[in-house]
Coordinates of C-alpha atoms in Angstrom, one line a residue:
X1269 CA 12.8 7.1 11.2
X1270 CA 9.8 7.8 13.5
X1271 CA 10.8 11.6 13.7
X1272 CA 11.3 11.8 10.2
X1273 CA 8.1 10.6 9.7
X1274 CA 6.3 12.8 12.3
X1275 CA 8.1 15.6 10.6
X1276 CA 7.5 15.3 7.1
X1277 CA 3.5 14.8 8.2
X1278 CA 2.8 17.5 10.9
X1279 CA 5.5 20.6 10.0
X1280 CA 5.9 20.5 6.5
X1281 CA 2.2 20.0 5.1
X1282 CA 0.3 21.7 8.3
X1283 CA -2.8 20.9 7.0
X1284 CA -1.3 19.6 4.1
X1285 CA -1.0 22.6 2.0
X1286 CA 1.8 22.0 0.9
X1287 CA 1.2 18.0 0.5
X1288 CA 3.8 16.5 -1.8
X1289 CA 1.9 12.9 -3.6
X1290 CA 5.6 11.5 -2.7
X1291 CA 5.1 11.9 1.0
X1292 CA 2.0 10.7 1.1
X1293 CA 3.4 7.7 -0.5
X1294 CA 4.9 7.3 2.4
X1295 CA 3.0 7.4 5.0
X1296 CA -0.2 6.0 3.8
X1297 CA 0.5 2.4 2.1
X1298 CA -2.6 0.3 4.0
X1299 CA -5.5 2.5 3.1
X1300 CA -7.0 2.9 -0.7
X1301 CA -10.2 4.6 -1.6
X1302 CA -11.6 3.8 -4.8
X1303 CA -15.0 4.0 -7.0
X1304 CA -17.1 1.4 -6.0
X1305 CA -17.3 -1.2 -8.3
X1306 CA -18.5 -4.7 -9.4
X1307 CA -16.5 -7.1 -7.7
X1308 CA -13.8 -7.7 -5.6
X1309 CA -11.0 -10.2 -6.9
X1310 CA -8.8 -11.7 -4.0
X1311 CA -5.8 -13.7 -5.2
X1312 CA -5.4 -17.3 -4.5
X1313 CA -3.1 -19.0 -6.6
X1314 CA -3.6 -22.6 -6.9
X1315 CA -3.9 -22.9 -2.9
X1316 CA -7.7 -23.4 -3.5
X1317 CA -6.8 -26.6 -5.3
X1318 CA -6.8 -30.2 -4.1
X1319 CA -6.3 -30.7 -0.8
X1320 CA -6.3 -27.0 0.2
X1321 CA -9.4 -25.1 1.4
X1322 CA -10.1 -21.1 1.0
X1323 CA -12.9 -19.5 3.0
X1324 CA -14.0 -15.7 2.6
X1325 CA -15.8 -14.6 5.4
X1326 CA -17.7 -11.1 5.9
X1327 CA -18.6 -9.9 9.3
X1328 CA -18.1 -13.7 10.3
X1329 CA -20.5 -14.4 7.2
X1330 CA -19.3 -17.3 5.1
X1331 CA -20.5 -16.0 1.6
X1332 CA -19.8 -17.6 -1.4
X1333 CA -17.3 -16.8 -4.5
X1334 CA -16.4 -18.0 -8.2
X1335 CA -13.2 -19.2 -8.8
X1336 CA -11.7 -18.0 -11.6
X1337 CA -8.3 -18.7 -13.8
X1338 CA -6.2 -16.1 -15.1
X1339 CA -4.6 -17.7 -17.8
X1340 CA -1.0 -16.9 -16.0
X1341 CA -0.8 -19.9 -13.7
X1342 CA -2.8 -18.5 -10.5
X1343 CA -6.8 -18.3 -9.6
X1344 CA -8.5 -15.4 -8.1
X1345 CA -12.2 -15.2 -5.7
X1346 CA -14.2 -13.5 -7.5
X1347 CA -16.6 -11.4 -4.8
X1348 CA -20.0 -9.5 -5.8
X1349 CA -20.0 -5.8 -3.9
X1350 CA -23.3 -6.6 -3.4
X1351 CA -22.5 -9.1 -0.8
X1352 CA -20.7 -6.2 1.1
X1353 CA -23.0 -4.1 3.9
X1354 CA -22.4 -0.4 5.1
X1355 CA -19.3 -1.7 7.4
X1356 CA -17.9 -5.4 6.2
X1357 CA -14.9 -7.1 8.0
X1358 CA -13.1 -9.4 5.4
X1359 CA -11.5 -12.3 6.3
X1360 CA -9.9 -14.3 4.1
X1361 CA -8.7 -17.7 6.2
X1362 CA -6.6 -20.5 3.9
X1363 CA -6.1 -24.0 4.9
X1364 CA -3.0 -25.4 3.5
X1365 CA -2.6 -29.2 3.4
X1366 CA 1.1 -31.1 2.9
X1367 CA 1.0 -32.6 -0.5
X1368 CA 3.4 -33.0 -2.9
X1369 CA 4.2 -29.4 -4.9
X1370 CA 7.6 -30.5 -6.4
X1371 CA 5.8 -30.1 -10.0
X1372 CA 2.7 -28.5 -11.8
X1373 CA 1.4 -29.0 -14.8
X1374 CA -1.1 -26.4 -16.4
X1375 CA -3.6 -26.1 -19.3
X1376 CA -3.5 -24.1 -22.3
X1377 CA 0.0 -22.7 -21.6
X1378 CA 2.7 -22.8 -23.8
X1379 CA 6.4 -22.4 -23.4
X1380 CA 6.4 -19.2 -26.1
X1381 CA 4.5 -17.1 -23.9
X1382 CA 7.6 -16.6 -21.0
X1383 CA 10.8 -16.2 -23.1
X1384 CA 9.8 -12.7 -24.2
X1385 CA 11.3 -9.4 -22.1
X1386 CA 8.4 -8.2 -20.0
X1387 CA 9.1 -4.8 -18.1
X1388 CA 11.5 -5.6 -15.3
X1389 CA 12.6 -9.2 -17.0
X1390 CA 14.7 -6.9 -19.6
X1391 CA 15.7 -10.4 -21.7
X1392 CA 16.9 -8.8 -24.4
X1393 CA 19.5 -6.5 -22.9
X1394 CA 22.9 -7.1 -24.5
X1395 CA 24.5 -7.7 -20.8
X1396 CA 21.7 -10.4 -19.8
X1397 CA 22.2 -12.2 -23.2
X1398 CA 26.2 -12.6 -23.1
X1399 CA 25.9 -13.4 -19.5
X1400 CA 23.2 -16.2 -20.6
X1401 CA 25.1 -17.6 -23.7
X1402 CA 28.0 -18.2 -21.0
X1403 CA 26.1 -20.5 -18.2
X1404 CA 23.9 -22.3 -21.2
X1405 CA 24.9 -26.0 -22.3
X1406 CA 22.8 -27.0 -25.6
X1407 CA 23.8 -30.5 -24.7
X1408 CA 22.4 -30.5 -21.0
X1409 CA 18.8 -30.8 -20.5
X1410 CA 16.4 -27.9 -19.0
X1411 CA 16.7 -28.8 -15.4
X1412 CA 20.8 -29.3 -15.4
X1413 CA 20.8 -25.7 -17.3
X1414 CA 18.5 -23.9 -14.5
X1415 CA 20.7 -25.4 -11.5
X1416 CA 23.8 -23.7 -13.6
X1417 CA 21.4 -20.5 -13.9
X1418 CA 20.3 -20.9 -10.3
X1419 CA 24.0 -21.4 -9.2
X1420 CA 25.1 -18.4 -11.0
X1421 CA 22.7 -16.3 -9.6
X1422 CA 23.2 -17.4 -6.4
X1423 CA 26.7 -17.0 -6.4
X1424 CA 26.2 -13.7 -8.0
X1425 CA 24.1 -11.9 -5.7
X1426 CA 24.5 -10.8 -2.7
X1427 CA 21.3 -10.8 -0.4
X1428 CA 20.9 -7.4 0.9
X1429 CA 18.1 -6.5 3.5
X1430 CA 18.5 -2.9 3.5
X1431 CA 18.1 -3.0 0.1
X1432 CA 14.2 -3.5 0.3
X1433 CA 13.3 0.1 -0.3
X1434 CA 14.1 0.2 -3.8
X1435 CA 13.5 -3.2 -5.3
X1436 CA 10.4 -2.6 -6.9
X1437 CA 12.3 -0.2 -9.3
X1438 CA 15.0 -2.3 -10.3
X1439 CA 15.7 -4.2 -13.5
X1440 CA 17.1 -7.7 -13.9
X1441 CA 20.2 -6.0 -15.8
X1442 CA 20.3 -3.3 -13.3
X1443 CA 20.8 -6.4 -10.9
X1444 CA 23.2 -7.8 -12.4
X1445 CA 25.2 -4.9 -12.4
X1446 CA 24.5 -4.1 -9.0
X1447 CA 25.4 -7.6 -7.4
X1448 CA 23.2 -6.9 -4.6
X1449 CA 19.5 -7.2 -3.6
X1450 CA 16.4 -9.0 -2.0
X1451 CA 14.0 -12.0 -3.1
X1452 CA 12.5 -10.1 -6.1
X1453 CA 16.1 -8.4 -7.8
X1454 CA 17.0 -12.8 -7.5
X1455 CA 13.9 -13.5 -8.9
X1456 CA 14.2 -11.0 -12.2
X1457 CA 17.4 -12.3 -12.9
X1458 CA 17.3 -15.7 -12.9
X1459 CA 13.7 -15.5 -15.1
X1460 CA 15.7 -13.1 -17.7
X1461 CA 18.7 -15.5 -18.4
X1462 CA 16.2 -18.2 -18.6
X1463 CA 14.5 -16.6 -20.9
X1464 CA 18.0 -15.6 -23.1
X1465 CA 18.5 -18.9 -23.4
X1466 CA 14.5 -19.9 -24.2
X1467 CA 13.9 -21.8 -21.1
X1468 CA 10.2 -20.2 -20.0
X1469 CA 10.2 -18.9 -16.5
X1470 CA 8.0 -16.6 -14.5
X1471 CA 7.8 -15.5 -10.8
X1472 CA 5.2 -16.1 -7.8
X1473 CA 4.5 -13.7 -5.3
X1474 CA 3.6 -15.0 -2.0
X1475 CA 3.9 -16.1 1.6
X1476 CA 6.1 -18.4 3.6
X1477 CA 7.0 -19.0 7.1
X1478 CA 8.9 -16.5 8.8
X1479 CA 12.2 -18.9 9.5
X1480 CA 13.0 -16.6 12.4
X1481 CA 9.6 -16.5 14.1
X1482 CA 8.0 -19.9 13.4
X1483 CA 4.7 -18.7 15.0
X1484 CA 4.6 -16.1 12.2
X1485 CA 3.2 -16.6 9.0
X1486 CA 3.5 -13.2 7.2
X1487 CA 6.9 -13.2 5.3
X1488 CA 6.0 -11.6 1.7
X1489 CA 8.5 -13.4 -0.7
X1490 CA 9.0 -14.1 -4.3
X1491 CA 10.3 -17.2 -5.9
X1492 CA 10.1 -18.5 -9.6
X1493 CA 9.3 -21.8 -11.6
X1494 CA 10.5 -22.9 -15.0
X1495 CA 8.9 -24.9 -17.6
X1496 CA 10.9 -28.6 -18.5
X1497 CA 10.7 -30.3 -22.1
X1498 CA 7.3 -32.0 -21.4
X1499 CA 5.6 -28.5 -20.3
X1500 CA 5.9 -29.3 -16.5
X1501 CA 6.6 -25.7 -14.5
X1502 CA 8.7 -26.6 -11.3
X1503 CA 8.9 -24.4 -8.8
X1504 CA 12.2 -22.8 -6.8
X1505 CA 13.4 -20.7 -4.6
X1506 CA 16.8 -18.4 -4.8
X1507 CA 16.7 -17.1 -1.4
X1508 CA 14.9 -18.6 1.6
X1509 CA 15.1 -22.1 0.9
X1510 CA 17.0 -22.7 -1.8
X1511 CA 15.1 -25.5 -2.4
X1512 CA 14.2 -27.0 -5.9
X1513 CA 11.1 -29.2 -4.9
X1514 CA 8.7 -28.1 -2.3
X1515 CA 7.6 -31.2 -0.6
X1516 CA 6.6 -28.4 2.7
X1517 CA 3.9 -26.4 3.1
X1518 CA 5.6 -23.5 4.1
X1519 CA 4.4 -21.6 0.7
X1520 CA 1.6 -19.9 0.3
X1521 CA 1.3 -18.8 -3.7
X1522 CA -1.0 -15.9 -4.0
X1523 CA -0.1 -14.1 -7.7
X1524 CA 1.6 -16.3 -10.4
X1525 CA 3.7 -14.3 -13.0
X1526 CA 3.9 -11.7 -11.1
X1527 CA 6.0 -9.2 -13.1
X1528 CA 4.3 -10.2 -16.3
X1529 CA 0.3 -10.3 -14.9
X1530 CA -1.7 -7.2 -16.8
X1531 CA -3.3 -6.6 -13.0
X1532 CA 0.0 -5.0 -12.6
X1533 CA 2.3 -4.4 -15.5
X1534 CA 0.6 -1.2 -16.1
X1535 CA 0.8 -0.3 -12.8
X1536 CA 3.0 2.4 -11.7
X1537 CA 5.6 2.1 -8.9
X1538 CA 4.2 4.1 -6.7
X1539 CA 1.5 1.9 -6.8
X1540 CA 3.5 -1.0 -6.8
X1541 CA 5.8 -0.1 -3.9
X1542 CA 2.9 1.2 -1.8
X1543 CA 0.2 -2.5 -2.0
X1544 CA -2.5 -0.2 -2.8
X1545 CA -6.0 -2.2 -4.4
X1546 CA -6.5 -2.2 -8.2
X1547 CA -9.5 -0.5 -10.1
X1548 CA -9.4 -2.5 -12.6
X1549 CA -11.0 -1.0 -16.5
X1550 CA -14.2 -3.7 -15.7
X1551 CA -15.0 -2.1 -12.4
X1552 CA -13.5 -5.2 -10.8
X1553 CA -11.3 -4.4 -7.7
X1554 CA -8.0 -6.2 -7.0
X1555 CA -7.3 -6.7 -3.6
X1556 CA -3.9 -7.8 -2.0
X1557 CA -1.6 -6.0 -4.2
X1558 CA 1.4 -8.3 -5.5
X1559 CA 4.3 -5.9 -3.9
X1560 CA 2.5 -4.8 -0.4
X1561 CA 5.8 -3.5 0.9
X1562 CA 4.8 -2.5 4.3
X1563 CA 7.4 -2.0 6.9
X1564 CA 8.4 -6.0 7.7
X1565 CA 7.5 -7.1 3.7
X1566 CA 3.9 -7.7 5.1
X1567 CA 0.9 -9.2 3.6
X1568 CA -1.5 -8.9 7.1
X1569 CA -1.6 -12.6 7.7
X1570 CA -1.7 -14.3 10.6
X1571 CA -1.1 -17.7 11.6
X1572 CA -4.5 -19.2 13.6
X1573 CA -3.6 -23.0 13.4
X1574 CA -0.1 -24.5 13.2
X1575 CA -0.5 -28.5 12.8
X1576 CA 3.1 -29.2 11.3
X1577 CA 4.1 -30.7 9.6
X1578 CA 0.4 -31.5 8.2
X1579 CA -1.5 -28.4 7.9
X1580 CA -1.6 -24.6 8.6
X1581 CA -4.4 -21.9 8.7
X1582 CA -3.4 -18.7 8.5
X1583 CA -5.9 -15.5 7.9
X1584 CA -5.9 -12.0 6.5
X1585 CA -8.6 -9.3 7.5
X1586 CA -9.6 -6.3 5.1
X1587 CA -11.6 -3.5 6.4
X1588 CA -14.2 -2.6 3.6
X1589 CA -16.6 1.1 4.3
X1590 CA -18.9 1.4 1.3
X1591 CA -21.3 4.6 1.1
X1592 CA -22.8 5.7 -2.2
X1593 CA -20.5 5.3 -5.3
X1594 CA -17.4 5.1 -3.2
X1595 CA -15.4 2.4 -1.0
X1596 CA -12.4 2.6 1.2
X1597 CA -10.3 -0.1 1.6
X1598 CA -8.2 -0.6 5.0
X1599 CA -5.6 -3.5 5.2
X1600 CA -3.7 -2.7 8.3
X1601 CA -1.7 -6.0 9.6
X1602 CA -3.9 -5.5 13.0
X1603 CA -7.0 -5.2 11.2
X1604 CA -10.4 -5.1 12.7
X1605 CA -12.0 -1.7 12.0
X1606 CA -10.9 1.0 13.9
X1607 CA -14.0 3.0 16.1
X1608 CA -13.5 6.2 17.4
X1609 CA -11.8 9.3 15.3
X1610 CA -10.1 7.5 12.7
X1611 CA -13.4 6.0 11.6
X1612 CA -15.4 9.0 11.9
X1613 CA -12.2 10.7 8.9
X1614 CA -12.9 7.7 6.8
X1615 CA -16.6 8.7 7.0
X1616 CA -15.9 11.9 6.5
X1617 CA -13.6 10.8 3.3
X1618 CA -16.2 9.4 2.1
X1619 CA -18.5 12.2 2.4
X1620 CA -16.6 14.8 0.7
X1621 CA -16.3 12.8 -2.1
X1622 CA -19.5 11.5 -2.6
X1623 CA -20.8 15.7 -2.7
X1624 CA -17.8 16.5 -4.8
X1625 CA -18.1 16.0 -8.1
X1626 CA -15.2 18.3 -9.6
X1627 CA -12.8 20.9 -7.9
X1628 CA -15.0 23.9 -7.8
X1629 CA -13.5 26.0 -5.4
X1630 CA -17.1 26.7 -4.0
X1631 CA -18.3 26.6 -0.7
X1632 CA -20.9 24.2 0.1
X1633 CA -23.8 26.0 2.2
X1634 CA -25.4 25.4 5.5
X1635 CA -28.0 26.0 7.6
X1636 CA -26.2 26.8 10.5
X1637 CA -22.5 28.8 10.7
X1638 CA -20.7 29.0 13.8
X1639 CA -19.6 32.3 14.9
X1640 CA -16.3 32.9 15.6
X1641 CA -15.6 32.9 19.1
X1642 CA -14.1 36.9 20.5
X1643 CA -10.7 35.1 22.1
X1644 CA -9.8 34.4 18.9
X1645 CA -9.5 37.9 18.1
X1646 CA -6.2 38.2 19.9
X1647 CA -4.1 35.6 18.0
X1648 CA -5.7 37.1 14.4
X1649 CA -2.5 37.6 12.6
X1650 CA 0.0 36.2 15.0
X1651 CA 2.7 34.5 13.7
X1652 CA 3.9 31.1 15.6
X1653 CA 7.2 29.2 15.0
X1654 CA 8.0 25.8 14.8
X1655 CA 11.7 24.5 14.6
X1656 CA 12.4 21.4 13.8
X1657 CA 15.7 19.3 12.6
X1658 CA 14.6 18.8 8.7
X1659 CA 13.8 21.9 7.6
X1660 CA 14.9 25.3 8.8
X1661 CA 11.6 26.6 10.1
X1662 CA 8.0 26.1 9.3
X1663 CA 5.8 28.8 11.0
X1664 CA 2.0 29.3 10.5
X1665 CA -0.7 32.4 11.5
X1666 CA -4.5 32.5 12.0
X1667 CA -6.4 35.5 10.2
X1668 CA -10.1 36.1 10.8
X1669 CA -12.1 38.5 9.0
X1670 CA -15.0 39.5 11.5
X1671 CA -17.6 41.2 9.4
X1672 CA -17.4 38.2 6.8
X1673 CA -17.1 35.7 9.9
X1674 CA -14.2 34.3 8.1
X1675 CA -11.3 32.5 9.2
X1676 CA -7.9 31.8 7.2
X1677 CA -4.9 29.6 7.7
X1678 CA -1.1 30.9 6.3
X1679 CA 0.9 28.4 6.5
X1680 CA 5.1 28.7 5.6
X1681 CA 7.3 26.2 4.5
X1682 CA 11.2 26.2 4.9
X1683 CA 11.5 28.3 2.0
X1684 CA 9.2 30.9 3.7
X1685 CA 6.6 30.9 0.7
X1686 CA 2.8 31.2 2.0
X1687 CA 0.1 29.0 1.4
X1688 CA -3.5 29.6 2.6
X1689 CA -6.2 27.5 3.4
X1690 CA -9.9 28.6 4.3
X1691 CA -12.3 26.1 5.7
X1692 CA -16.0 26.2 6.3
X1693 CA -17.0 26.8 10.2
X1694 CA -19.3 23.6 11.5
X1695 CA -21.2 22.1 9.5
X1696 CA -19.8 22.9 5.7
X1697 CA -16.8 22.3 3.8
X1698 CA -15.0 24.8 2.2
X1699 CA -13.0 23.3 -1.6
X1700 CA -9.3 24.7 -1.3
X1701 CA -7.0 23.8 -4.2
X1702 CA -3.4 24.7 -3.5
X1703 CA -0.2 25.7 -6.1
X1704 CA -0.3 21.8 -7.5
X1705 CA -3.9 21.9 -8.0
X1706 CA -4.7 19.4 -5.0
X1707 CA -8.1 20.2 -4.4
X1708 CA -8.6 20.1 -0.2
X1709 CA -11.3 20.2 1.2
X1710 CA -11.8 21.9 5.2
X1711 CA -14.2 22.4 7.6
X1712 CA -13.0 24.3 11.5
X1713 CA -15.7 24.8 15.1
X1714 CA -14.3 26.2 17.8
X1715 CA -14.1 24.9 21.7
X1716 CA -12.9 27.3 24.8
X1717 CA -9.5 28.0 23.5
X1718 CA -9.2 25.4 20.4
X1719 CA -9.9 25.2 16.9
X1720 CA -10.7 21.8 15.7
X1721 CA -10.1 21.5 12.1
X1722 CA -11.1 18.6 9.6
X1723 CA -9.0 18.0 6.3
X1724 CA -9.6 16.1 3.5
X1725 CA -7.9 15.1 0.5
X1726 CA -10.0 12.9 -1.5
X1727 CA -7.6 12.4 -4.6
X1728 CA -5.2 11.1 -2.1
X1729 CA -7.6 9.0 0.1
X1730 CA -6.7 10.6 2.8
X1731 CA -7.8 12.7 5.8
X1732 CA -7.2 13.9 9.5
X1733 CA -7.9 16.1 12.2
X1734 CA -6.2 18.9 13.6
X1735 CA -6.4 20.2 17.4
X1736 CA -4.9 23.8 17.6
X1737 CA -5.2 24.7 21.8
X1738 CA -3.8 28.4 22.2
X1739 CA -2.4 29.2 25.5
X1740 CA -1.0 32.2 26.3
X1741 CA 2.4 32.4 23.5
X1742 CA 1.8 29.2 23.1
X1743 CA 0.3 27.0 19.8
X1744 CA 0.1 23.2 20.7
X1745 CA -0.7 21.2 17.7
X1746 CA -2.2 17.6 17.7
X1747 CA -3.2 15.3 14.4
X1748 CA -4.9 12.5 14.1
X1749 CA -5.2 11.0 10.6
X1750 CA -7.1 8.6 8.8
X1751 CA -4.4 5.6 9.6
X1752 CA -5.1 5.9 13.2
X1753 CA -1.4 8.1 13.7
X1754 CA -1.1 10.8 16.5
X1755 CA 1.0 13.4 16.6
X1756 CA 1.9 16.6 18.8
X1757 CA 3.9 19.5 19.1
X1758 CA 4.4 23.3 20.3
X1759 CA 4.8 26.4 18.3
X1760 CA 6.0 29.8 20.2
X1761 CA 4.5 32.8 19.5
X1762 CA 6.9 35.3 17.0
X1763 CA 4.6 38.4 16.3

């Protein structure tokens, strides 16, 4: 997986010419840049109620929030941007008290709003409604008919871990065809034959205690509640506890209706499999993104206090840069933000897109242009090769145009086809837009024998450093991008 990985970054998009927006999918999940705006919104479902306690720290600041309902069962902080200073280190740290959770009940909610289809909960497909019609008793009350519901899908189902790529893209019919999945695939089905049989139900996305690794406190889960005759919503869960009253505090609710909430229904899946923040149409932010699927089902927490059975506190840290209209938002599991080269890429993310306005193709000037260097001169035009085991050969070549002092990048993907790249030399960028209409942005200086050469992408959020040393017939390549990755390998000379 790792050399898959490696490959699909470093050979096939050298420089990211030919970057595909699927691939970057992949590789960058944990970092989001986005127009800077109002507020930020963290989710924190009803654990700031009661007994429970939610602090939002910023550089170790305790600054203050409003709490505000969402009219779908869960409560979100509400954070002004203002609060945040050129660097801010998040910390969100919840406190989560034993107290009886077998039931809620909740204002202003009523049982017609969650037995209609919603985008995934496909209610009204003809398969989900015979299916339904067959487990319902109109003689039995709601509770007896969600245990038959809840034993059906159960029994159903088969709980399948390697199935975790894909769930995000699979409807509760499509479930019930496939007989297979993970906590969320459980969690559609049982909420659309509820809702076939008009017994409201709706999903939570959250946390729980990692069964396996009780010092661990990161396990992103989903489980559901239903609504009885008296408007009571009880919660339970069809695949980690099986449990139909929490009387634990294992649970940690973050987003309640989940596959119905407007933060996300409009969402697409690529945003929805990759956890990236919200901009929301108010210029609020949403932060923890309901469906983080981060290798491990991540959310970033950790666990700092573990008093069981009485009370946990576990944390989660979001690095936050803000410069001029812009912010980048970093929400790596390790998280404290990074110093050294993948800082200096976000700041150089930052700046690209705080001087570009549109995709000009222009050059932006400077005072000062480096030369470039006579040894270069040699490899002008060379061809070197890279194999590699996905695709058949991805080669590249170095042109420089001396009376211009200009300097070009070809690179070749596995089909052969050319793509070149021109960057500015030291201090200015030069705006690159390749065949999909990606505008790049790229910048090159030159030390002894190297050309070190800055990319960015700023649609994608996403930038990194290459290191081209030449040695004799020899091209060694190392990247560093913006998520703190390194990579290296060796091209021969061809021509």
């Amino acid at each position: 997986m790792k050399r898959r990985f490696f490959l699909n970054v470093v050979f096939f998009s050298l420089l990211i010419i030919c970057f595909i927006p699927g691939v970057y999918s992949q590789t960058n999940k944990s970092i989001q840049m986005l127009p800077l705006g109002t507020s930020l919104l963290i989710p924190i479902g009803r654990s700031s109620l009661e007994t429970n306690g939610i602090e939002i720290l910023l550089n170790d600041r305790i600054v203050p929030y409003e709490k505000i309902y969402d009219g779908y069962g869960g409560y979100w902080a509400r954070i002004s941007c203002n609060e945040l200073s050129k660097y801010s280190i998040m910390t969100v740290r919840y406190t989560l008290q034993k107290e009886n959770v077998s039931t809620y009940r909740h204002g202003n909610e009523t049982a017609a709003a969650w037995i209609t289809p919603s985008r995934f909960i496909d209610s009204e497909d003809s398969a989900i409604r015979e299916q339904a019609h067959q487990i319902f008793d109109g003689t039995k009350t709601v509770e007896e008919n969600v245990r038959a519901i809840s034993d059906f899908v159960i029994g159903h189902l088969k709980f399948d871990q390697k199935f975790h790529r894909a769930p995000a893209s699979i409807s509760a019919s499509q479930t019930l065809f496939q007989r297979k999945g993970v906590c969320i695939n459980f969690s559609r089905l049982f909420i659309a034959l509820c809702r076939a049989n008009g017994i409201p139900a709706r999903s939570i996305s959250g946390v729980v205690l990692n069964q396996e690794h009780q010092d661990q406190y990161d396990f992103h889960h989903e489980w559901v509640e239903f609504m009885d005759e008296e408007g009571v919503w009880h919660p339970l869960d069809l695949t980690y506890t099986q449990a139909m009253n929490f009387s634990d505090i294992r649970y940690t609710d973050l987003v309640y209706a989940a596959e119905d909430h407007p933060y996300f229904s409009e969402s697409t899946n690529e945003n929805l499999t990759a956890g990236r923040p919200l901009a929301l149409e108010n210029k609020d932010i949403v932060l923890f993104h309901f469906h983080p699927i981060f290798p491990g089902a991540k959310y970033g927490f950790i666990l700092i206090e573990d008093h069981r059975p009485d009370f946990f506190v576990i944390e989660k840290t979001i690095n936050l840069i803000k410069r001029g209209k812009y912010i980048i938002i970093s929400q790596f599991s390790d998280s404290s933000i990074e110093q050294g080269e993948s800082l200096e890429l976000m700041e150089e993310l930052v700046f690209v897109q705080n001087q570009i306005e549109s995709p000009s193709g222009e050059e932006y000037s400077d005072e000062f242009v480096q030369q470039l260097p006579e040894w270069l001169k040699y490899y002008s035009g060379k061809e070197f090769q890279y194999e590699q085991r996905v695709f058949n050969t991805v080669k590249l070549k170095f042109e420089i145009d001396s009376q211009k002092n200009e300097i070009f990048l070809t690179v070749y993907n596995s089909e052969n086809i050319p793509t070149i790249l021109k960057p500015g030399l030291m201090g200015n960028y030069y705006i690159n837009k390749n065949e999909r209409n990606l505008l790049i942005a790229a910048k090159a200086f030159f030390d002894n024998n190297t050309i070190i050469w800055n990319t960015v992408i700023p649609t994608l959020g996403w930038a990194a450093k290459y290191i081209y040393r030449f040695s004799d017939d020899m091209l060694e390549v190392n990247v560093v991008d913006i998520n703190g990755n390194h990579y290296s390998a060796q091209g021969l000379l061809i021509q």
